[in-house]
C-alpha cells in the first residue's frame, strides 16, 4: 500500500478543486432489488439524510490496443432487462454524496462555499469506512463479498479567470497566441502500466472553457481521471489502485500548471 | 468529462459554472447520454445484443442461463474497439453458461473469442492454409486480437 501522501507529491494550500470522486465497480449483486434501497438508506442514515434515485451508471471496462483509444461511450442501447436505480445519499452539509447501485459504489466530495478541501488523505478514510459498511450490508444480506472489477478516481478543478484569454497564465495546455478566445475543449489520454508491464489503467485529461451563471466571469474546468482494473478483486487492491491513481493525477496536474498558477494556489512543495 | 460518476448538485460550488454555450440542464444531460455514433459492427449486431439481453433462464431448452449484462456490455466495448470496415461483423452466439462468443470463419481462418466475463477472454485461431493453431488468454489488452484481424483482412 503506498503512503497516503508520498514526500515527492506537490501540495497546494488552496487548490482549485471543486469535486473529487472515488469509485469502484464490482460484479453485480444478482439478487439486489428495490427493497435494498431501504436497507442501504438505513445503513448510512446517521450521516446521509438526503435521498434520491437516478438512472444507473453503465458498467464500463478499460481496454487497450484497440483502434479507438477514445473514452468508452455510454451505450444506452444495451440496457439490462430490469433497470435498477442508482441511489444518491447526501450529507446534510452537501459536501459528501454516496452513489450506490447493484454494481457500483461511489463517493463524491464536493466543495461548498464554506468547505475547505480536506485533501485525498482526508477523503480516503471516509471512502474506506463507507465501503466497509456497504460490504457488511451485502455480506449479511446476500452472503456475497464484493468482487472489484474496475476503480476510478476523478479530480474536477475550476480555474477562474477574468477572460478566457487569461487561461494560458494558469494552464500550459491553453494557447496564448489567441487574442479573443471564445471557447476551448481539449482532451487527451495516456495508458498506465502496472509493475508487470501490463496495461491496466488510463489517465484522461480534459480542459473545457466554462462561464459563471451570472455571465460576469469565465474560467476552465480541468478534469483529471484515472480508471482501470485493480490487481485483484479484493477491496485492499481497490484502495491501492485509488492511492496510485491519486499520485498520477497530482503529478499530471503539476505538469499542466504554470508557476503563476502554482503561486496562486499556494503550492507548498 | 468522460465518466458520469462525477456529478454536481445544486449546492456544489462547481454548479456555478457552465461549459461555454450550454445550459446547465443540457450539461447534465450530456454527461449522462452523450456518445458518438456506434461502430459499424456494434450497430450491425445491435439487434442480436438486444435479443440476447432478453433471454430467459432455460432459453436453449437445456437450462441455459440468461446472458450476463456485464459480459454483454464488455463484449460490446471490445467489438467497438476492434471494428473495421474491411472485415464483416463477427457472428455473435450466446453460450448456455450465460457468456458470449464471437467468431469469424473467413479467408481461410477460424477465429473464435469466448468472453467468459469482463476482462476475461479465451481466443483461438486456426489458420486453415498452414494448419497452425494458436490460443491466447486476453484481459484488457486487445493488441494481439487486432493483429489476428490484420492477418485475416490481409488475406482478403
Short mmCIF file of C-alpha atoms in Angstrom, two decimals:
data_model
loop_
_atom_site.label_atom_id
_atom_site.label_comp_id
_atom_site.label_asym_id
_atom_site.label_seq_id
_atom_site.Cartn_x
_atom_site.Cartn_y
_atom_site.Cartn_z
CA UNK A 1 0.00 0.00 0.00
CA UNK A 2 1.52 3.36 -0.99
CA UNK A 3 1.91 6.07 1.64
CA UNK A 4 -1.14 8.30 1.85
CA UNK A 5 0.95 11.31 0.86
CA UNK A 6 4.39 10.46 -0.53
CA UNK A 7 7.00 13.15 0.11
CA UNK A 8 7.58 13.80 -3.58
CA UNK A 9 3.98 14.78 -4.26
CA UNK A 10 3.32 18.51 -4.55
CA UNK A 11 0.75 20.01 -2.21
CA UNK A 12 -1.40 23.13 -2.59
CA UNK A 13 -2.98 25.06 0.24
CA UNK A 14 -5.77 26.42 -1.98
CA UNK A 15 -6.14 24.14 -5.00
CA UNK A 16 -8.93 24.92 -7.47
CA UNK A 17 -10.55 21.57 -6.77
CA UNK A 18 -14.32 21.54 -6.57
CA UNK A 19 -15.02 17.83 -6.68
CA UNK A 20 -13.22 14.55 -6.01
CA UNK A 21 -14.83 11.25 -6.96
CA UNK A 22 -13.69 7.86 -5.72
CA UNK A 23 -15.46 4.87 -7.22
CA UNK A 24 -15.37 1.13 -7.55
CA UNK A 25 -17.23 -1.13 -9.90
CA UNK A 26 -17.82 -4.73 -8.86
CA UNK A 27 -19.50 -7.86 -10.11
CA UNK A 28 -23.18 -7.20 -9.89
CA UNK A 29 -25.14 -8.38 -6.89
CA UNK A 30 -27.60 -10.68 -8.59
CA UNK A 31 -30.39 -10.59 -6.03
CA UNK A 32 -30.29 -6.83 -5.48
CA UNK A 33 -33.82 -5.41 -5.55
CA UNK A 34 -35.76 -2.26 -4.81
CA UNK A 35 -36.04 -3.42 -1.19
CA UNK A 36 -32.34 -2.74 -0.79
CA UNK A 37 -32.89 0.97 -1.19
CA UNK A 38 -34.36 0.90 2.32
CA UNK A 39 -31.56 -1.25 3.71
CA UNK A 40 -28.84 0.92 2.25
CA UNK A 41 -30.55 4.07 3.39
CA UNK A 42 -30.78 2.71 6.91
CA UNK A 43 -27.11 1.69 6.86
CA UNK A 44 -26.00 5.26 6.20
CA UNK A 45 -28.84 7.15 7.85
CA UNK A 46 -26.73 8.69 10.62
CA UNK A 47 -24.53 10.61 8.16
CA UNK A 48 -26.58 10.79 4.94
CA UNK A 49 -30.09 12.10 5.29
CA UNK A 50 -30.79 13.17 1.71
CA UNK A 51 -32.12 10.54 -0.69
CA UNK A 52 -32.73 10.49 -4.42
CA UNK A 53 -32.92 7.89 -7.17
CA UNK A 54 -31.20 8.29 -10.54
CA UNK A 55 -30.67 6.21 -13.69
CA UNK A 56 -27.87 3.69 -13.17
CA UNK A 57 -24.34 4.18 -14.43
CA UNK A 58 -23.46 1.66 -17.09
CA UNK A 59 -20.73 -0.87 -16.49
CA UNK A 60 -17.55 0.07 -18.33
CA UNK A 61 -14.17 -1.52 -18.65
CA UNK A 62 -10.89 -0.05 -19.79
CA UNK A 63 -9.41 -1.93 -22.75
CA UNK A 64 -6.23 -1.23 -24.69
CA UNK A 65 -4.73 -1.92 -28.07
CA UNK A 66 -7.98 -1.30 -29.95
CA UNK A 67 -8.47 1.04 -32.85
CA UNK A 68 -10.28 3.70 -30.84
CA UNK A 69 -8.45 4.90 -27.76
CA UNK A 70 -11.32 7.31 -27.15
CA UNK A 71 -13.21 7.06 -23.88
CA UNK A 72 -15.76 4.27 -23.74
CA UNK A 73 -19.07 5.53 -25.00
CA UNK A 74 -22.19 5.40 -22.96
CA UNK A 75 -24.27 2.88 -24.85
CA UNK A 76 -27.76 3.29 -23.57
CA UNK A 77 -28.93 0.98 -26.34
CA UNK A 78 -27.91 -2.09 -24.40
CA UNK A 79 -29.79 -1.92 -21.14
CA UNK A 80 -30.30 -4.66 -18.56
CA UNK A 81 -33.73 -6.31 -18.66
CA UNK A 82 -34.65 -4.67 -15.34
CA UNK A 83 -33.35 -1.18 -14.64
CA UNK A 84 -32.15 -0.91 -11.05
CA UNK A 85 -31.73 2.68 -9.94
CA UNK A 86 -28.65 4.36 -8.60
CA UNK A 87 -29.23 5.61 -5.07
CA UNK A 88 -27.97 9.04 -4.07
CA UNK A 89 -27.37 9.66 -0.39
CA UNK A 90 -26.31 13.17 0.52
CA UNK A 91 -24.87 14.54 3.73
CA UNK A 92 -26.63 17.40 5.46
CA UNK A 93 -23.89 19.91 4.63
CA UNK A 94 -23.86 18.89 0.97
CA UNK A 95 -20.16 18.05 0.90
CA UNK A 96 -20.49 14.29 0.54
CA UNK A 97 -22.55 12.21 -1.82
CA UNK A 98 -22.72 8.43 -1.87
CA UNK A 99 -23.84 6.80 -5.10
CA UNK A 100 -24.77 3.15 -4.81
CA UNK A 101 -26.19 0.68 -7.31
CA UNK A 102 -26.03 -3.10 -7.74
CA UNK A 103 -22.55 -2.91 -9.28
CA UNK A 104 -21.12 0.47 -8.22
CA UNK A 105 -20.09 2.32 -5.11
CA UNK A 106 -19.01 5.94 -5.48
CA UNK A 107 -18.18 8.71 -3.03
CA UNK A 108 -18.14 12.32 -4.17
CA UNK A 109 -16.62 15.08 -2.12
CA UNK A 110 -17.81 18.45 -3.33
CA UNK A 111 -16.63 21.85 -2.33
CA UNK A 112 -19.38 24.01 -0.93
CA UNK A 113 -18.90 27.72 -0.45
CA UNK A 114 -17.56 27.36 3.10
CA UNK A 115 -15.80 23.99 2.88
CA UNK A 116 -12.04 23.57 2.97
CA UNK A 117 -10.52 20.89 0.77
CA UNK A 118 -9.63 18.01 3.11
CA UNK A 119 -7.10 16.57 0.61
CA UNK A 120 -7.14 12.99 -0.59
CA UNK A 121 -5.81 11.66 2.69
CA UNK A 122 -8.78 13.28 4.41
CA UNK A 123 -11.33 11.78 1.99
CA UNK A 124 -10.00 8.26 1.54
CA UNK A 125 -10.64 7.11 5.15
CA UNK A 126 -14.29 8.07 4.73
CA UNK A 127 -14.48 6.13 1.47
CA UNK A 128 -12.95 3.08 3.14
CA UNK A 129 -15.31 3.30 6.09
CA UNK A 130 -18.44 3.72 3.94
CA UNK A 131 -17.35 0.92 1.61
CA UNK A 132 -16.77 -1.36 4.60
CA UNK A 133 -20.30 -0.59 5.85
CA UNK A 134 -21.70 -1.37 2.42
CA UNK A 135 -19.75 -4.62 2.23
CA UNK A 136 -21.07 -5.60 5.64
CA UNK A 137 -24.59 -4.96 4.40
CA UNK A 138 -24.15 -7.01 1.20
CA UNK A 139 -22.37 -9.76 3.07
CA UNK A 140 -25.12 -10.11 5.64
CA UNK A 141 -27.97 -9.81 3.17
CA UNK A 142 -26.63 -11.73 0.19
CA UNK A 143 -23.73 -13.70 1.63
CA UNK A 144 -21.65 -12.16 -1.13
CA UNK A 145 -18.37 -10.27 -0.89
CA UNK A 146 -17.81 -7.51 -3.39
CA UNK A 147 -15.54 -8.57 -6.27
CA UNK A 148 -13.93 -5.42 -7.66
CA UNK A 149 -13.50 -5.18 -11.43
CA UNK A 150 -12.70 -1.50 -12.05
CA UNK A 151 -11.80 1.55 -9.97
CA UNK A 152 -11.86 5.20 -10.82
CA UNK A 153 -10.67 8.45 -9.33
CA UNK A 154 -11.61 11.85 -10.73
CA UNK A 155 -10.49 15.35 -9.76
CA UNK A 156 -12.58 18.24 -11.06
CA UNK A 157 -10.97 21.69 -10.93
CA UNK A 158 -12.50 25.04 -11.78
CA UNK A 159 -9.94 27.69 -12.65
CA UNK A 160 -11.47 31.11 -12.51
CA UNK A 161 -10.29 33.82 -14.93
CA UNK A 162 -11.39 37.30 -15.91
CA UNK A 163 -11.43 36.26 -19.54
CA UNK A 164 -10.73 33.02 -21.36
CA UNK A 165 -7.63 34.57 -22.90
CA UNK A 166 -6.13 34.57 -19.41
CA UNK A 167 -6.20 30.78 -19.32
CA UNK A 168 -2.62 30.39 -20.51
CA UNK A 169 -1.47 32.12 -17.31
CA UNK A 170 -2.65 29.04 -15.44
CA UNK A 171 -2.57 26.09 -17.80
CA UNK A 172 0.18 25.13 -20.22
CA UNK A 173 -2.41 23.38 -22.37
CA UNK A 174 -4.11 26.64 -23.29
CA UNK A 175 -2.63 28.50 -26.26
CA UNK A 176 -1.52 32.08 -25.58
CA UNK A 177 -1.44 33.20 -29.21
CA UNK A 178 -5.22 33.54 -29.48
CA UNK A 179 -6.39 37.04 -28.56
CA UNK A 180 -10.13 36.62 -28.11
CA UNK A 181 -10.59 33.04 -27.09
CA UNK A 182 -14.32 32.31 -27.07
CA UNK A 183 -14.32 28.63 -26.12
CA UNK A 184 -11.94 25.71 -25.76
CA UNK A 185 -12.11 21.98 -25.35
CA UNK A 186 -9.06 19.79 -25.22
CA UNK A 187 -8.69 16.14 -24.21
CA UNK A 188 -6.00 13.53 -24.14
CA UNK A 189 -5.36 10.18 -22.53
CA UNK A 190 -2.34 8.13 -21.51
CA UNK A 191 -2.03 4.45 -20.70
CA UNK A 192 -0.78 3.29 -17.30
CA UNK A 193 1.06 0.00 -16.88
CA UNK A 194 1.32 -2.00 -13.69
CA UNK A 195 4.55 -3.33 -12.16
CA UNK A 196 4.50 -6.29 -14.56
CA UNK A 197 4.29 -4.00 -17.58
CA UNK A 198 0.68 -4.91 -18.23
CA UNK A 199 -1.62 -2.11 -19.39
CA UNK A 200 -4.27 -1.79 -16.74
CA UNK A 201 -5.49 1.80 -16.46
CA UNK A 202 -5.87 5.03 -18.34
CA UNK A 203 -5.42 8.67 -17.30
CA UNK A 204 -7.76 11.07 -19.06
CA UNK A 205 -7.42 14.81 -19.03
CA UNK A 206 -9.99 17.26 -20.27
CA UNK A 207 -9.97 21.05 -20.29
CA UNK A 208 -13.20 22.85 -21.13
CA UNK A 209 -13.99 26.54 -21.06
CA UNK A 210 -16.85 27.43 -18.71
CA UNK A 211 -18.78 30.52 -17.66
CA UNK A 212 -20.26 31.65 -14.40
CA UNK A 213 -24.03 31.55 -14.45
CA UNK A 214 -24.09 35.27 -13.74
CA UNK A 215 -22.22 35.85 -17.02
CA UNK A 216 -19.63 38.06 -15.33
CA UNK A 217 -16.74 35.63 -15.18
CA UNK A 218 -15.31 32.76 -17.13
CA UNK A 219 -12.82 30.03 -16.48
CA UNK A 220 -11.76 26.50 -17.25
CA UNK A 221 -12.81 23.16 -15.96
CA UNK A 222 -9.88 20.77 -15.73
CA UNK A 223 -10.86 17.14 -15.18
CA UNK A 224 -8.26 14.52 -14.42
CA UNK A 225 -9.45 10.95 -14.17
CA UNK A 226 -7.83 7.53 -13.80
CA UNK A 227 -9.82 4.37 -14.42
CA UNK A 228 -8.77 0.76 -14.73
CA UNK A 229 -8.55 -2.67 -13.18
CA UNK A 230 -7.15 -3.28 -9.68
CA UNK A 231 -4.61 -6.09 -9.40
CA UNK A 232 -7.19 -8.42 -7.91
CA UNK A 233 -10.83 -8.31 -6.84
CA UNK A 234 -10.21 -7.57 -3.16
CA UNK A 235 -11.07 -4.27 -1.53
CA UNK A 236 -7.44 -3.72 -0.50
CA UNK A 237 -6.40 -3.83 -4.15
CA UNK A 238 -9.05 -1.25 -4.99
CA UNK A 239 -7.77 1.10 -2.28
CA UNK A 240 -4.21 0.62 -3.53
CA UNK A 241 -5.38 1.45 -7.05
CA UNK A 242 -7.00 4.67 -5.82
CA UNK A 243 -3.83 5.72 -3.95
CA UNK A 244 -1.72 5.17 -7.05
CA UNK A 245 -4.30 6.95 -9.21
CA UNK A 246 -4.10 9.97 -6.91
CA UNK A 247 -0.35 10.14 -7.45
CA UNK A 248 -0.78 10.02 -11.23
CA UNK A 249 -3.37 12.77 -11.13
CA UNK A 250 -1.42 15.11 -8.87
CA UNK A 251 1.76 14.67 -10.91
CA UNK A 252 -0.16 15.33 -14.14
CA UNK A 253 -1.77 18.39 -12.58
CA UNK A 254 1.66 19.73 -11.67
CA UNK A 255 2.88 19.15 -15.23
CA UNK A 256 -0.03 21.08 -16.69
CA UNK A 257 0.05 24.14 -14.47
CA UNK A 258 2.26 27.21 -14.70
CA UNK A 259 4.44 28.73 -11.95
CA UNK A 260 1.95 31.62 -11.79
CA UNK A 261 -0.85 29.15 -11.09
CA UNK A 262 1.21 27.29 -8.51
CA UNK A 263 1.79 30.52 -6.65
CA UNK A 264 -1.90 31.45 -6.86
CA UNK A 265 -2.94 28.11 -5.42
CA UNK A 266 -0.36 28.10 -2.67
CA UNK A 267 1.96 25.34 -3.76
CA UNK A 268 3.88 24.47 -0.63
CA UNK A 269 6.35 21.98 -2.04
CA UNK B 1 -15.59 14.72 -18.51
CA UNK B 2 -15.55 11.19 -19.72
CA UNK B 3 -17.34 9.37 -16.99
CA UNK B 4 -20.62 10.30 -15.50
CA UNK B 5 -19.92 9.23 -11.93
CA UNK B 6 -18.76 12.77 -11.20
CA UNK B 7 -21.88 14.74 -10.70
CA UNK B 8 -22.71 18.18 -9.46
CA UNK B 9 -25.56 19.06 -7.19
CA UNK B 10 -27.21 22.42 -6.92
CA UNK B 11 -25.20 23.05 -3.78
CA UNK B 12 -21.84 22.29 -5.29
CA UNK B 13 -19.55 25.23 -5.89
CA UNK B 14 -18.98 23.82 -9.35
CA UNK B 15 -22.59 24.25 -10.32
CA UNK B 16 -21.98 27.96 -10.78
CA UNK B 17 -20.06 27.13 -13.91
CA UNK B 18 -21.38 26.10 -17.27
CA UNK B 19 -19.48 24.90 -20.30
CA UNK B 20 -19.48 27.54 -23.00
CA UNK B 21 -22.70 27.73 -24.99
CA UNK B 22 -24.63 25.22 -22.90
CA UNK B 23 -27.37 25.46 -20.38
CA UNK B 24 -26.94 23.68 -17.09
CA UNK B 25 -29.68 21.20 -17.98
CA UNK B 26 -28.03 20.37 -21.29
CA UNK B 27 -24.75 19.91 -19.48
CA UNK B 28 -26.20 17.40 -17.06
CA UNK B 29 -27.95 15.51 -19.86
CA UNK B 30 -24.84 15.45 -21.97
CA UNK B 31 -22.90 13.90 -19.12
CA UNK B 32 -25.49 11.16 -18.92
CA UNK B 33 -26.19 10.34 -22.53
CA UNK B 34 -23.59 11.92 -24.80
CA UNK B 35 -21.93 9.45 -27.10
CA UNK B 36 -20.52 9.17 -30.53
CA UNK B 37 -22.19 7.05 -33.17
CA UNK B 38 -21.50 3.36 -32.63
CA UNK B 39 -19.10 1.46 -34.83
CA UNK B 40 -20.47 -0.45 -37.80
CA UNK B 41 -20.07 -3.80 -36.11
CA UNK B 42 -21.88 -2.77 -32.97
CA UNK B 43 -24.67 -1.14 -34.98
CA UNK B 44 -24.97 -4.29 -37.07
CA UNK B 45 -25.10 -6.50 -34.01
CA UNK B 46 -27.41 -4.29 -32.01
CA UNK B 47 -30.46 -6.48 -32.55
CA UNK B 48 -28.51 -9.59 -31.58
CA UNK B 49 -27.30 -7.94 -28.40
CA UNK B 50 -30.82 -6.90 -27.53
CA UNK B 51 -32.18 -10.37 -28.19
CA UNK B 52 -29.51 -11.98 -26.02
CA UNK B 53 -30.11 -9.48 -23.31
CA UNK B 54 -33.71 -10.65 -23.04
CA UNK B 55 -33.02 -14.38 -22.97
CA UNK B 56 -34.78 -16.00 -20.03
CA UNK B 57 -33.41 -18.88 -17.98
CA UNK B 58 -33.67 -22.12 -19.94
CA UNK B 59 -33.59 -20.27 -23.26
CA UNK B 60 -31.87 -23.18 -25.02
CA UNK B 61 -34.16 -25.86 -23.64
CA UNK B 62 -31.30 -27.21 -21.52
CA UNK B 63 -31.26 -24.89 -18.52
CA UNK B 64 -29.27 -22.16 -20.29
CA UNK B 65 -28.53 -19.16 -18.08
CA UNK B 66 -29.53 -15.61 -19.02
CA UNK B 67 -26.69 -13.66 -20.62
CA UNK B 68 -24.76 -11.72 -18.02
CA UNK B 69 -25.19 -8.00 -18.65
CA UNK B 70 -21.60 -7.14 -17.70
CA UNK B 71 -20.37 -9.81 -20.10
CA UNK B 72 -22.56 -8.43 -22.90
CA UNK B 73 -21.52 -4.87 -22.18
CA UNK B 74 -17.83 -5.81 -22.20
CA UNK B 75 -18.25 -7.72 -25.47
CA UNK B 76 -19.90 -4.67 -26.98
CA UNK B 77 -16.97 -2.50 -25.87
CA UNK B 78 -14.42 -4.92 -27.31
CA UNK B 79 -16.19 -5.02 -30.67
CA UNK B 80 -16.42 -1.26 -30.63
CA UNK B 81 -12.65 -1.12 -30.23
CA UNK B 82 -11.94 -3.68 -32.94
CA UNK B 83 -14.49 -2.66 -35.57
CA UNK B 84 -13.05 -2.04 -39.03
CA UNK B 85 -14.59 -1.53 -42.42
CA UNK B 86 -12.55 -4.15 -44.30
CA UNK B 87 -13.98 -7.06 -42.31
CA UNK B 88 -17.62 -8.01 -41.68
CA UNK B 89 -19.01 -8.11 -38.17
CA UNK B 90 -18.43 -11.44 -36.45
CA UNK B 91 -21.11 -13.98 -35.68
CA UNK B 92 -22.23 -13.50 -32.12
CA UNK B 93 -23.52 -16.51 -30.22
CA UNK B 94 -24.86 -16.91 -26.68
CA UNK B 95 -23.49 -19.76 -24.60
CA UNK B 96 -25.51 -21.76 -22.14
CA UNK B 97 -23.42 -20.64 -19.15
CA UNK B 98 -24.55 -17.00 -19.66
CA UNK B 99 -21.48 -15.85 -21.59
CA UNK B 100 -20.96 -14.89 -25.24
CA UNK B 101 -18.72 -15.91 -28.10
CA UNK B 102 -17.93 -14.02 -31.29
CA UNK B 103 -16.28 -15.65 -34.26
CA UNK B 104 -15.28 -15.40 -37.88
CA UNK B 105 -14.77 -18.20 -40.37
CA UNK B 106 -13.30 -16.18 -43.16
CA UNK B 107 -10.36 -16.03 -45.59
CA UNK B 108 -9.16 -19.46 -44.51
CA UNK B 109 -9.10 -18.50 -40.84
CA UNK B 110 -11.24 -19.66 -37.96
CA UNK B 111 -11.11 -17.05 -35.23
CA UNK B 112 -13.14 -17.55 -32.07
CA UNK B 113 -13.29 -15.44 -28.93
CA UNK B 114 -15.16 -16.68 -25.88
CA UNK B 115 -15.90 -13.88 -23.46
CA UNK B 116 -16.11 -15.52 -20.04
CA UNK B 117 -16.75 -12.16 -18.41
CA UNK B 118 -15.30 -8.65 -18.30
CA UNK B 119 -11.55 -8.67 -18.96
CA UNK B 120 -11.54 -12.44 -19.41
CA UNK B 121 -11.36 -13.81 -22.95
CA UNK B 122 -10.19 -17.11 -24.45
CA UNK B 123 -9.10 -16.55 -28.04
CA UNK B 124 -8.47 -19.27 -30.62
CA UNK B 125 -7.20 -19.02 -34.19
CA UNK B 126 -6.83 -21.74 -36.77
CA UNK B 127 -5.02 -20.90 -39.99
CA UNK B 128 -6.58 -23.36 -42.40
CA UNK B 129 -3.87 -22.83 -45.00
CA UNK B 130 -0.88 -23.51 -42.78
CA UNK B 131 -2.69 -25.71 -40.26
CA UNK B 132 -1.25 -23.56 -37.47
CA UNK B 133 -3.41 -23.24 -34.36
CA UNK B 134 -2.95 -20.68 -31.61
CA UNK B 135 -4.67 -19.98 -28.31
CA UNK B 136 -4.45 -16.89 -26.11
CA UNK B 137 -5.97 -15.68 -22.89
CA UNK B 138 -6.58 -11.93 -23.05
CA UNK B 139 -7.67 -9.45 -20.45
CA UNK B 140 -7.66 -5.71 -21.17
CA UNK B 141 -5.08 -5.58 -23.95
CA UNK B 142 -6.65 -6.29 -27.34
CA UNK B 143 -3.49 -5.81 -29.40
CA UNK B 144 -2.99 -9.50 -30.17
CA UNK B 145 -6.57 -9.88 -31.31
CA UNK B 146 -6.14 -6.86 -33.54
CA UNK B 147 -3.08 -8.46 -35.15
CA UNK B 148 -5.08 -11.60 -35.90
CA UNK B 149 -7.72 -9.44 -37.55
CA UNK B 150 -4.99 -7.71 -39.58
CA UNK B 151 -3.88 -11.15 -40.85
CA UNK B 152 -7.42 -12.07 -41.73
CA UNK B 153 -8.04 -8.81 -43.57
CA UNK B 154 -4.72 -9.04 -45.41
CA UNK B 155 -5.70 -12.38 -46.89
CA UNK B 156 -8.85 -10.91 -48.40
#
